[in-house]
CSV table of C-alpha atoms and ligand atoms in Angstrom, one decimal:
chain,number,residue,atom,x,y,z
A,1,MET,CA,36.5,-6.4,-1.2
A,2,PRO,CA,35.0,-5.5,1.0
A,3,ASP,CA,34.1,-7.6,5.1
A,4,PRO,CA,30.4,-9.5,4.8
A,5,LEU,CA,28.7,-7.6,6.5
A,6,THR,CA,26.6,-9.1,9.2
A,7,GLY,CA,22.4,-7.9,11.5
A,8,LEU,CA,19.1,-8.9,12.1
A,9,GLU,CA,16.8,-9.7,9.7
A,10,LEU,CA,14.0,-10.5,11.0
A,11,ARG,CA,11.9,-13.3,10.6
A,12,SER,CA,8.2,-14.5,10.2
A,13,THR,CA,7.0,-18.6,10.1
A,14,ILE,CA,3.6,-19.9,10.5
A,15,SER,CA,3.6,-23.7,11.2
A,16,GLY,CA,1.7,-26.6,10.7
A,17,ASP,CA,0.9,-26.6,14.6
A,18,ALA,CA,-1.9,-22.8,14.0
A,19,ARG,CA,1.3,-20.4,15.1
A,20,LEU,CA,3.1,-17.1,13.9
A,21,THR,CA,6.1,-16.4,15.3
A,22,LEU,CA,7.8,-14.3,14.8
A,23,THR,CA,12.1,-13.8,15.4
A,24,LEU,CA,15.7,-12.1,14.3
A,25,GLU,CA,17.8,-14.4,13.3
A,26,PRO,CA,21.7,-12.8,12.7
A,27,VAL,CA,21.8,-13.1,8.9
A,28,THR,CA,25.7,-12.4,6.9
A,29,LEU,CA,26.1,-10.7,3.2
A,30,THR,CA,28.3,-11.9,1.5
A,31,PRO,CA,29.6,-8.6,-0.6
A,32,PRO,CA,27.9,-7.0,-3.0
A,33,GLY,CA,28.5,-8.8,-7.1
A,34,PRO,CA,29.6,-6.0,-8.9
A,35,ASP,CA,25.8,-4.0,-9.7
A,36,GLU,CA,25.1,-3.8,-6.2
A,37,VAL,CA,24.9,-2.4,-2.6
A,38,VAL,CA,25.2,-3.3,0.4
A,39,VAL,CA,22.4,-0.6,2.5
A,40,ARG,CA,22.3,-0.4,6.0
A,41,VAL,CA,18.4,0.2,6.2
A,42,GLU,CA,17.4,2.8,8.0
A,43,ALA,CA,13.5,3.4,7.4
A,44,SER,CA,10.6,1.1,6.5
A,45,PRO,CA,7.0,2.1,6.9
A,46,ILE,CA,5.1,-1.4,8.4
A,47,ASN,CA,2.0,-0.3,5.2
A,48,PRO,CA,-1.2,-3.1,5.6
A,49,SER,CA,0.1,-5.0,2.8
A,50,ASP,CA,3.4,-5.4,5.2
A,51,LEU,CA,1.4,-6.8,7.8
A,52,GLY,CA,-0.3,-9.8,5.4
A,53,LEU,CA,2.7,-11.1,5.1
A,54,LEU,CA,4.8,-10.2,8.7
A,55,LEU,CA,1.5,-11.1,11.1
A,56,GLY,CA,-1.1,-13.5,8.4
A,57,PRO,CA,-4.1,-14.1,10.0
A,58,ALA,CA,-3.0,-14.0,13.9
A,59,ASP,CA,-5.5,-13.2,16.6
A,60,VAL,CA,-3.3,-10.6,17.7
A,61,ALA,CA,-5.8,-10.6,21.0
A,62,THR,CA,-3.4,-13.7,21.7
A,63,LEU,CA,0.2,-12.3,21.8
A,64,GLN,CA,2.9,-14.3,23.7
A,65,PRO,CA,5.9,-12.5,24.1
A,66,GLY,CA,9.4,-14.8,24.6
A,67,GLY,CA,13.3,-14.7,23.9
A,68,THR,CA,15.4,-12.1,25.5
A,69,ALA,CA,16.3,-8.2,25.3
A,70,ASP,CA,18.1,-8.7,22.7
A,71,ARG,CA,16.7,-11.2,20.7
A,72,PRO,CA,12.4,-11.3,22.0
A,73,THR,CA,9.6,-13.8,20.2
A,74,LEU,CA,6.7,-12.8,19.3
A,75,THR,CA,4.0,-16.1,18.7
A,76,ALA,CA,-0.2,-15.9,18.1
A,77,ALA,CA,-2.2,-18.5,17.2
A,78,ILE,CA,-4.0,-19.2,13.8
A,79,PRO,CA,-7.9,-19.5,13.1
A,80,GLN,CA,-8.0,-23.0,12.2
A,81,ALA,CA,-10.6,-21.3,9.9
A,82,ARG,CA,-7.5,-19.4,7.7
A,83,MET,CA,-5.1,-22.5,8.0
A,84,ALA,CA,-6.0,-23.1,4.7
A,85,ALA,CA,-5.2,-19.8,3.0
A,86,MET,CA,-1.1,-20.9,4.3
A,87,LYS,CA,-0.7,-23.8,2.8
A,88,ALA,CA,2.2,-22.0,0.2
A,89,ARG,CA,4.3,-20.8,2.7
A,90,LEU,CA,4.0,-24.3,5.8
A,91,ASP,CA,6.7,-23.6,8.2
A,92,GLN,CA,9.2,-21.3,6.1
A,93,SER,CA,11.1,-18.8,7.5
A,94,LEU,CA,9.9,-15.6,5.1
A,95,PRO,CA,11.6,-12.6,5.4
A,96,VAL,CA,9.5,-9.0,5.8
A,97,GLY,CA,9.4,-5.1,4.2
A,98,ASN,CA,8.8,-4.0,0.8
A,99,GLU,CA,10.4,-1.7,0.5
A,100,ALA,CA,13.3,1.1,3.7
A,101,ALA,CA,16.1,3.6,2.3
A,102,GLY,CA,19.1,4.4,4.1
A,103,THR,CA,22.5,4.8,3.1
A,104,VAL,CA,25.1,2.4,0.8
A,105,VAL,CA,28.0,0.9,2.7
A,106,GLN,CA,29.6,-1.4,0.2
A,107,ALA,CA,28.9,-1.1,-3.8
A,108,GLY,CA,30.4,-3.6,-6.3
A,109,ASP,CA,32.8,-2.0,-8.7
A,110,ASN,CA,29.7,-0.8,-11.4
A,111,VAL,CA,28.1,1.5,-9.4
A,112,ALA,CA,30.5,2.4,-6.3
A,113,ALA,CA,29.3,5.7,-6.9
A,114,LEU,CA,26.9,5.2,-5.2
A,115,LEU,CA,28.6,4.6,-1.9
A,116,GLY,CA,27.6,5.7,1.1
A,117,ARG,CA,24.4,7.5,-0.8
A,118,LYS,CA,21.4,7.5,0.4
A,119,VAL,CA,18.8,5.5,-2.0
A,120,GLY,CA,15.2,4.6,-0.9
A,121,MET,CA,15.1,0.6,-2.9
A,122,ILE,CA,12.0,-2.1,-3.0
A,123,GLY,CA,12.3,-5.6,-3.1
A,124,GLY,CA,11.5,-6.7,0.4
A,125,ALA,CA,12.9,-8.3,3.8
A,126,MET,CA,13.0,-5.0,4.1
A,127,TYR,CA,12.7,-5.3,8.3
A,128,ALA,CA,16.4,-6.1,8.8
A,129,GLN,CA,19.7,-3.7,9.1
A,130,TYR,CA,21.6,-4.7,6.4
A,131,ARG,CA,20.0,-5.5,2.8
A,132,LYS,CA,22.0,-6.0,-0.4
A,133,ILE,CA,20.1,-5.8,-3.2
A,134,ALA,CA,21.1,-5.0,-7.1
A,135,ALA,CA,21.8,-1.4,-7.7
A,136,ARG,CA,18.8,-0.5,-10.4
A,137,ASP,CA,16.0,-0.8,-7.1
A,138,CYS,CA,17.4,1.7,-5.7
A,139,ILE,CA,16.8,5.5,-6.0
A,140,PRO,CA,18.9,8.3,-4.4
A,141,LEU,CA,17.9,10.5,-2.3
A,142,PRO,CA,17.7,13.9,-3.5
A,143,GLU,CA,20.1,16.4,-1.6
A,144,GLY,CA,18.8,17.1,1.8
A,145,ALA,CA,16.1,14.2,2.1
A,146,SER,CA,16.2,12.0,5.2
A,147,ALA,CA,15.8,7.6,4.7
A,148,ALA,CA,12.9,8.8,6.4
A,149,ASP,CA,12.0,11.3,3.6
A,150,GLY,CA,12.3,7.6,1.3
A,151,ALA,CA,11.2,5.4,2.8
A,152,SER,CA,7.4,5.0,1.4
A,153,MET,CA,8.8,5.6,-2.3
A,154,PHE,CA,7.9,3.3,-4.2
A,155,VAL,CA,4.3,1.2,-3.2
A,156,ASN,CA,2.0,4.2,-2.2
A,157,PRO,CA,3.4,6.9,-4.6
A,158,LEU,CA,3.5,4.1,-7.8
A,159,THR,CA,0.2,3.1,-6.8
A,160,ALA,CA,-1.5,6.3,-6.7
A,161,LEU,CA,0.3,7.6,-9.9
A,162,ALA,CA,-0.2,4.1,-11.2
A,163,PHE,CA,-4.0,4.8,-10.4
A,164,VAL,CA,-4.3,7.7,-13.0
A,165,GLU,CA,-2.4,6.2,-15.4
A,166,THR,CA,-5.3,3.8,-15.7
A,167,LEU,CA,-8.0,6.2,-15.9
A,168,ARG,CA,-5.6,8.4,-18.7
A,169,ALA,CA,-5.0,4.6,-20.2
A,170,GLU,CA,-9.0,3.2,-20.3
A,171,GLY,CA,-10.6,6.0,-21.4
A,172,HIS,CA,-11.9,7.7,-18.2
A,173,LYS,CA,-12.4,11.1,-17.2
A,174,ALA,CA,-13.1,10.5,-12.7
A,175,LEU,CA,-11.8,8.4,-10.4
A,176,VAL,CA,-13.4,7.5,-7.3
A,177,HIS,CA,-11.4,6.1,-4.2
A,178,THR,CA,-12.8,4.6,-1.1
A,179,ALA,CA,-10.2,4.7,2.2
A,180,ALA,CA,-9.8,8.4,0.9
A,181,ALA,CA,-8.0,9.6,3.6
A,182,SER,CA,-5.3,7.2,3.8
A,183,ASN,CA,-1.8,7.6,2.9
A,184,LEU,CA,-1.7,6.5,-0.2
A,185,GLY,CA,-5.6,8.1,-0.8
A,186,GLN,CA,-3.5,11.7,0.5
A,187,MET,CA,-0.8,11.3,-2.4
A,188,LEU,CA,-3.8,10.9,-4.6
A,189,ASN,CA,-5.6,13.9,-3.5
A,190,ARG,CA,-1.8,15.7,-4.0
A,191,ILE,CA,-1.6,14.6,-8.2
A,192,CYS,CA,-5.5,14.1,-9.5
A,193,LEU,CA,-5.2,17.8,-8.4
A,194,ALA,CA,-1.7,19.1,-9.9
A,195,ASP,CA,-3.2,17.1,-12.8
A,196,GLY,CA,-7.0,18.5,-13.2
A,197,VAL,CA,-8.5,14.5,-12.6
A,198,PRO,CA,-11.2,15.6,-11.0
A,199,LEU,CA,-11.8,12.5,-7.1
A,200,VAL,CA,-14.6,11.7,-5.1
A,201,ASN,CA,-12.7,10.3,-2.0
A,202,ILE,CA,-15.2,8.2,0.5
A,203,VAL,CA,-14.1,7.8,3.5
A,204,ARG,CA,-15.9,6.8,6.5
A,205,SER,CA,-15.7,8.9,9.3
A,206,GLU,CA,-15.8,13.2,10.4
A,207,ALA,CA,-12.2,13.2,11.1
A,208,GLN,CA,-11.0,11.7,7.8
A,209,ALA,CA,-12.9,14.0,5.7
A,210,ALA,CA,-11.2,17.2,7.5
A,211,ILE,CA,-7.5,15.5,6.9
A,212,LEU,CA,-9.0,15.7,2.4
A,213,ARG,CA,-10.5,19.2,3.2
A,214,GLU,CA,-7.1,20.7,4.4
A,215,ILE,CA,-5.4,19.0,1.5
A,216,GLY,CA,-7.6,20.3,-0.9
A,217,ALA,CA,-10.0,17.6,-1.8
A,218,LYS,CA,-13.1,18.9,-3.9
A,219,TYR,CA,-15.2,15.6,-3.2
A,220,ILE,CA,-15.5,14.2,-0.3
A,221,VAL,CA,-19.0,12.3,1.2
A,222,ASP,CA,-19.0,10.1,4.9
A,223,SER,CA,-19.9,6.5,4.0
A,224,SER,CA,-21.1,7.1,7.8
A,225,ALA,CA,-23.2,9.8,7.2
A,226,GLY,CA,-27.2,8.2,6.6
A,227,ASP,CA,-27.9,10.5,2.3
A,228,PHE,CA,-24.1,8.8,1.8
A,229,ARG,CA,-25.4,7.0,-1.8
A,230,GLU,CA,-27.7,9.8,-2.4
A,231,LYS,CA,-24.1,12.8,-2.1
A,232,LEU,CA,-21.6,10.3,-4.0
A,233,THR,CA,-24.0,9.8,-6.1
A,234,ASP,CA,-24.3,13.3,-7.1
A,235,ALA,CA,-20.2,14.0,-7.1
A,236,ILE,CA,-20.0,10.7,-9.1
A,237,ALA,CA,-22.7,12.3,-12.4
A,238,GLU,CA,-20.8,15.7,-11.5
A,239,THR,CA,-17.6,14.2,-12.0
A,240,GLY,CA,-18.3,11.7,-14.4
A,241,ALA,CA,-16.6,9.5,-12.2
A,242,THR,CA,-17.1,6.0,-14.1
A,243,LEU,CA,-13.4,4.1,-12.4
A,244,ALA,CA,-13.3,3.3,-9.0
A,245,PHE,CA,-10.6,1.5,-6.9
A,246,ASP,CA,-11.2,0.6,-3.9
A,247,ALA,CA,-9.0,-0.3,-0.3
A,248,ILE,CA,-11.5,-2.3,1.7
A,249,GLY,CA,-12.8,-5.2,-0.9
A,250,GLY,CA,-15.3,-6.3,1.1
A,251,GLY,CA,-18.9,-5.6,2.1
A,252,LYS,CA,-21.0,-3.8,0.0
A,253,LEU,CA,-18.8,-1.0,-0.5
A,254,ALA,CA,-18.2,-1.4,-3.5
A,255,ASN,CA,-21.9,-2.9,-4.7
A,256,ALA,CA,-22.7,0.6,-3.7
A,257,ILE,CA,-20.3,2.5,-5.8
A,258,LEU,CA,-21.5,0.5,-8.8
A,259,HIS,CA,-24.5,1.5,-8.3
A,260,ALA,CA,-23.6,5.2,-7.6
A,261,MET,CA,-22.0,4.6,-11.3
A,262,GLU,CA,-25.3,3.6,-12.6
A,263,ALA,CA,-28.3,5.9,-11.5
A,264,ALA,CA,-25.4,8.8,-12.6
A,265,ALA,CA,-25.2,8.2,-15.2
A,266,SER,CA,-29.3,6.7,-16.6
A,267,ARG,CA,-29.6,10.3,-14.6
A,268,ASN,CA,-29.5,11.9,-18.5
A,269,ALA,CA,-31.2,8.8,-19.9
A,270,THR,CA,-33.1,9.3,-22.5
A,271,GLU,CA,-34.8,6.2,-22.8
A,272,TYR,CA,-35.4,3.3,-20.9
A,273,SER,CA,-33.2,-0.1,-21.2
A,274,ARG,CA,-34.4,-3.7,-19.0
A,275,TYR,CA,-30.3,-3.6,-19.4
A,276,GLY,CA,-29.2,-0.9,-17.6
A,277,SER,CA,-27.6,2.2,-19.0
A,278,SER,CA,-24.8,1.7,-22.4
A,279,THR,CA,-22.1,3.4,-19.8
A,280,PHE,CA,-18.8,1.1,-18.1
A,281,LYS,CA,-18.0,0.6,-15.0
A,282,GLN,CA,-15.2,-0.7,-13.2
A,283,VAL,CA,-14.4,-1.3,-10.1
A,284,TYR,CA,-10.5,-2.5,-8.9
A,285,ILE,CA,-9.9,-3.7,-5.8
A,286,TYR,CA,-6.7,-3.0,-4.9
A,287,GLY,CA,-6.8,-3.7,-1.0
A,288,MET,CA,-8.7,-5.8,1.5
A,289,LEU,CA,-9.0,-4.3,4.3
A,290,ASP,CA,-11.4,-5.9,4.9
A,291,THR,CA,-11.3,-9.7,4.5
A,292,GLY,CA,-14.6,-10.6,4.2
A,293,PRO,CA,-16.6,-10.7,1.0
A,294,THR,CA,-17.3,-9.1,-1.6
A,295,GLU,CA,-20.8,-8.4,-2.3
A,296,LEU,CA,-22.2,-7.5,-6.1
A,297,ASP,CA,-26.2,-8.0,-6.1
A,298,ARG,CA,-25.7,-7.1,-10.0
A,299,GLY,CA,-28.9,-4.2,-9.6
A,300,TYR,CA,-26.4,-1.8,-12.5
A,301,GLY,CA,-26.9,-3.5,-16.3
A,302,PHE,CA,-24.7,-5.7,-17.1
A,303,ALA,CA,-21.5,-2.7,-19.0
A,304,TRP,CA,-19.6,-3.1,-15.7
A,305,GLY,CA,-16.6,-4.7,-14.5
A,306,VAL,CA,-15.1,-5.4,-10.9
A,307,SER,CA,-11.1,-7.1,-10.9
A,308,GLY,CA,-7.7,-6.7,-8.6
A,309,PHE,CA,-4.8,-4.4,-9.4
A,310,LEU,CA,-1.7,-5.3,-7.9
A,311,LEU,CA,0.9,-2.5,-8.8
A,312,THR,CA,3.5,-5.0,-10.0
A,313,PRO,CA,2.1,-6.4,-12.7
A,314,PHE,CA,1.0,-2.7,-13.2
A,315,LEU,CA,4.6,-2.2,-13.9
A,316,ILE,CA,5.7,-4.9,-15.9
A,317,LYS,CA,3.3,-4.0,-18.2
A,318,LEU,CA,3.4,-0.6,-17.7
A,319,GLY,CA,7.5,-0.6,-19.4
A,320,MET,CA,10.4,0.5,-18.5
A,321,GLU,CA,10.1,4.1,-20.0
A,322,GLY,CA,7.2,4.4,-18.3
A,323,ASN,CA,8.9,3.6,-14.2
A,324,MET,CA,11.6,5.5,-15.4
A,325,ARG,CA,9.4,8.2,-15.7
A,326,LEU,CA,7.0,7.9,-12.2
A,327,ARG,CA,10.2,7.0,-10.7
A,328,ALA,CA,11.8,11.0,-12.1
A,329,ARG,CA,8.6,12.1,-10.3
A,330,VAL,CA,8.2,10.6,-7.5
A,331,ALA,CA,11.9,11.2,-6.9
A,332,ALA,CA,10.9,15.3,-7.4
A,333,GLU,CA,8.3,15.9,-5.7
A,334,LEU,CA,9.2,13.1,-2.5
A,335,THR,CA,9.4,15.9,0.0
A,336,THR,CA,6.3,16.9,-1.3
A,337,THR,CA,3.1,15.7,-3.4
A,338,PHE,CA,4.5,11.9,-1.6
A,339,ALA,CA,5.3,13.5,2.0
A,340,SER,CA,4.5,10.4,4.1
A,341,HIS,CA,4.1,11.1,7.9
A,342,TYR,CA,4.3,9.3,10.6
A,343,THR,CA,2.8,8.3,14.5
A,344,ALA,CA,5.9,6.7,15.5
A,345,THR,CA,9.6,5.2,15.0
A,346,ILE,CA,10.7,2.5,16.2
A,347,SER,CA,13.3,-0.7,16.2
A,348,LEU,CA,12.9,-3.9,15.3
A,349,ALA,CA,12.6,-5.2,18.6
A,350,ASP,CA,9.9,-2.5,19.2
A,351,VAL,CA,8.2,-4.5,15.6
A,352,LEU,CA,8.1,-7.8,18.4
A,353,ASP,CA,6.7,-6.3,21.3
A,354,PRO,CA,2.8,-7.2,22.1
A,355,ALA,CA,1.7,-3.0,23.1
A,356,VAL,CA,3.4,-2.0,20.1
A,357,VAL,CA,1.7,-4.6,17.4
A,358,ALA,CA,-1.3,-4.3,18.8
A,359,ALA,CA,-1.3,0.2,17.6
A,360,TYR,CA,0.3,-0.8,14.6
A,361,ALA,CA,-1.9,-3.3,12.9
A,362,LYS,CA,-5.1,-0.9,13.5
A,363,LYS,CA,-4.0,0.7,10.3
A,364,ALA,CA,-5.7,3.4,11.1
A,365,THR,CA,-5.4,7.3,9.7
A,366,GLY,CA,-2.7,8.8,10.1
A,367,ALA,CA,-1.2,5.7,12.7
A,368,LYS,CA,1.2,4.4,10.6
A,369,TYR,CA,4.5,3.7,11.8
A,370,LEU,CA,8.8,3.3,10.5
A,371,ILE,CA,11.2,0.9,11.7
A,372,ASP,CA,14.6,1.9,12.2
A,373,PRO,CA,17.1,-0.9,12.1
A,374,SER,CA,19.8,1.1,12.4
A,375,ARG,CA,18.4,1.7,16.6
B,401,NAP,N1,-2.6,-3.3,-4.9
B,401,NAP,C1,-1.9,-2.8,-4.2
B,401,NAP,O1,-0.9,-2.9,-5.4
B,401,NAP,C2,-1.2,-1.8,-3.6
B,401,NAP,C3,-0.3,-1.4,-3.4
B,401,NAP,C4,-0.3,-0.3,-2.5
B,401,NAP,C5,-1.8,0.1,-1.2
B,401,NAP,N2,-2.2,-0.9,-1.7
B,401,NAP,C6,-2.8,-1.1,-0.3
B,401,NAP,O2,-3.5,0.6,0.0
B,401,NAP,C7,-4.2,1.0,1.4
B,401,NAP,C8,-4.0,2.6,1.8
B,401,NAP,O3,-2.3,1.8,2.1
B,401,NAP,P1,-1.9,2.4,3.3
B,401,NAP,O4,-0.1,2.4,3.0
B,401,NAP,O5,-1.8,4.4,1.7
B,401,NAP,O6,-2.4,2.2,4.7
B,401,NAP,P2,-2.9,3.6,5.7
B,401,NAP,O7,-2.0,5.3,5.3
B,401,NAP,O8,-2.4,2.7,6.4
B,401,NAP,O9,-4.7,3.7,6.1
B,401,NAP,C9,-5.5,3.3,5.8
B,401,NAP,C10,-6.4,2.8,6.0
B,401,NAP,O10,-7.9,2.5,5.8
B,401,NAP,C11,-8.9,2.3,6.4
B,401,NAP,N3,-9.8,1.6,7.4
B,401,NAP,C12,-8.8,0.4,8.0
B,401,NAP,N4,-9.8,-0.6,7.4
B,401,NAP,C13,-10.6,-0.6,6.6
B,401,NAP,C14,-12.0,-0.9,6.8
B,401,NAP,N5,-12.1,-2.7,6.8
B,401,NAP,N6,-13.0,-0.3,5.9
B,401,NAP,C15,-12.6,0.8,5.8
B,401,NAP,N7,-11.0,1.8,6.6
B,401,NAP,C16,-10.4,1.5,7.1
B,401,NAP,C17,-7.8,3.5,8.2
B,401,NAP,O11,-8.8,3.9,8.5
B,401,NAP,P3,-10.3,4.8,9.7
B,401,NAP,O12,-8.8,5.5,10.5
B,401,NAP,O13,-11.0,4.7,10.4
B,401,NAP,O14,-9.9,2.8,10.0
B,401,NAP,C18,-7.6,4.3,6.8
B,401,NAP,O15,-7.5,5.6,6.4
B,401,NAP,C19,-4.1,-0.7,1.4
B,401,NAP,O16,-5.1,-2.0,2.1
B,401,NAP,C20,-2.9,-1.1,0.5
B,401,NAP,O17,-3.0,-2.3,1.1
B,401,NAP,C21,-2.5,-1.9,-2.2
């Protein structure tokens, strides 16, 4: 039986006095069970969904460092108006980090072959020096792949693949995607190009359009341009897109997409219907980059839907065989279709540095941070 391992784990706590506190806590892991492994975490991305748990609605202008160089702490104020939504997590010291990669340092009897292998893994609590996890939640990395290559092999790759699976399952011809130059958006472009699925990319700057052109994207529309709505309608009419995945959520963009889909459908209409076109238009909101309300004016008839989309329930519904198929594709195309790029690699202590927080909390294009807790 291997010795228990002790390592630091990042924790996020929101207290009843409207304070966020980040700490690094020593955690001792009992040896792995027969089907479990202990992984030394070497690379874990900071994704927008991690920030939701890590910082919650904290005001990053109020960050206050504390503690010591080895064991720093960080506190910040939470606006009172946002506290009601925090009720379910009050005073709980929560581990953070959805996915990571690292080296298996202990393995149970049934999975001993994984000892010493580099693996990617999903399951939360990854911002830690060691993570004990069921072997079924790990994927061995291909020969030669680094932990950084495998750090983001679940959340964004599987979500991008899920969009195309949804398109096929629900009988659509083409896709619209927002915040389209994101890490996930770049993967989606490579998938759609390979699979022959027309993709309309909505970005908000010329710099983002240039990133996607470089990948080979054909349809790119800039929401900051004066002729955005016309260009969006043209691209939707040309591709026949009736399905959109919207990472922004708040504001009027989902509404603009539904209007453009309706306008494109009406271009071919032979007679007027006061109920709008019969072409069904679906927007899935899968992110909250804008946390404000979603504004819908319903000016596109009655054949439309707006709903939420989350990866985990999608994968549960897809079943084991489908999951294995998607995972196998990610592993085979890890350093091509599903490659991620990082601005900087930081230590666990750096995650609590106010200057670093200000940078990673921006969620800016091409500015993703990677944590290496073994530093
Ligand atoms: N539902 C799910 O299961 C699921 C799974 C995976 C990912 N996601 C979501 O997918 C999205 C992309 O993730 P990622 O890791 O690929 O992100 P990322 O690489 O960090 O990129 C974020 C992108 O969002 C843009 N952005 C930020 N705030 C914005 C705003 N208010 N309006 C418009 N654009 C904005 C940024 O552009 P600028 O440079 O212009 O700021 C950047 O291009 C996130 O919203 C994430 O939560 C959801």
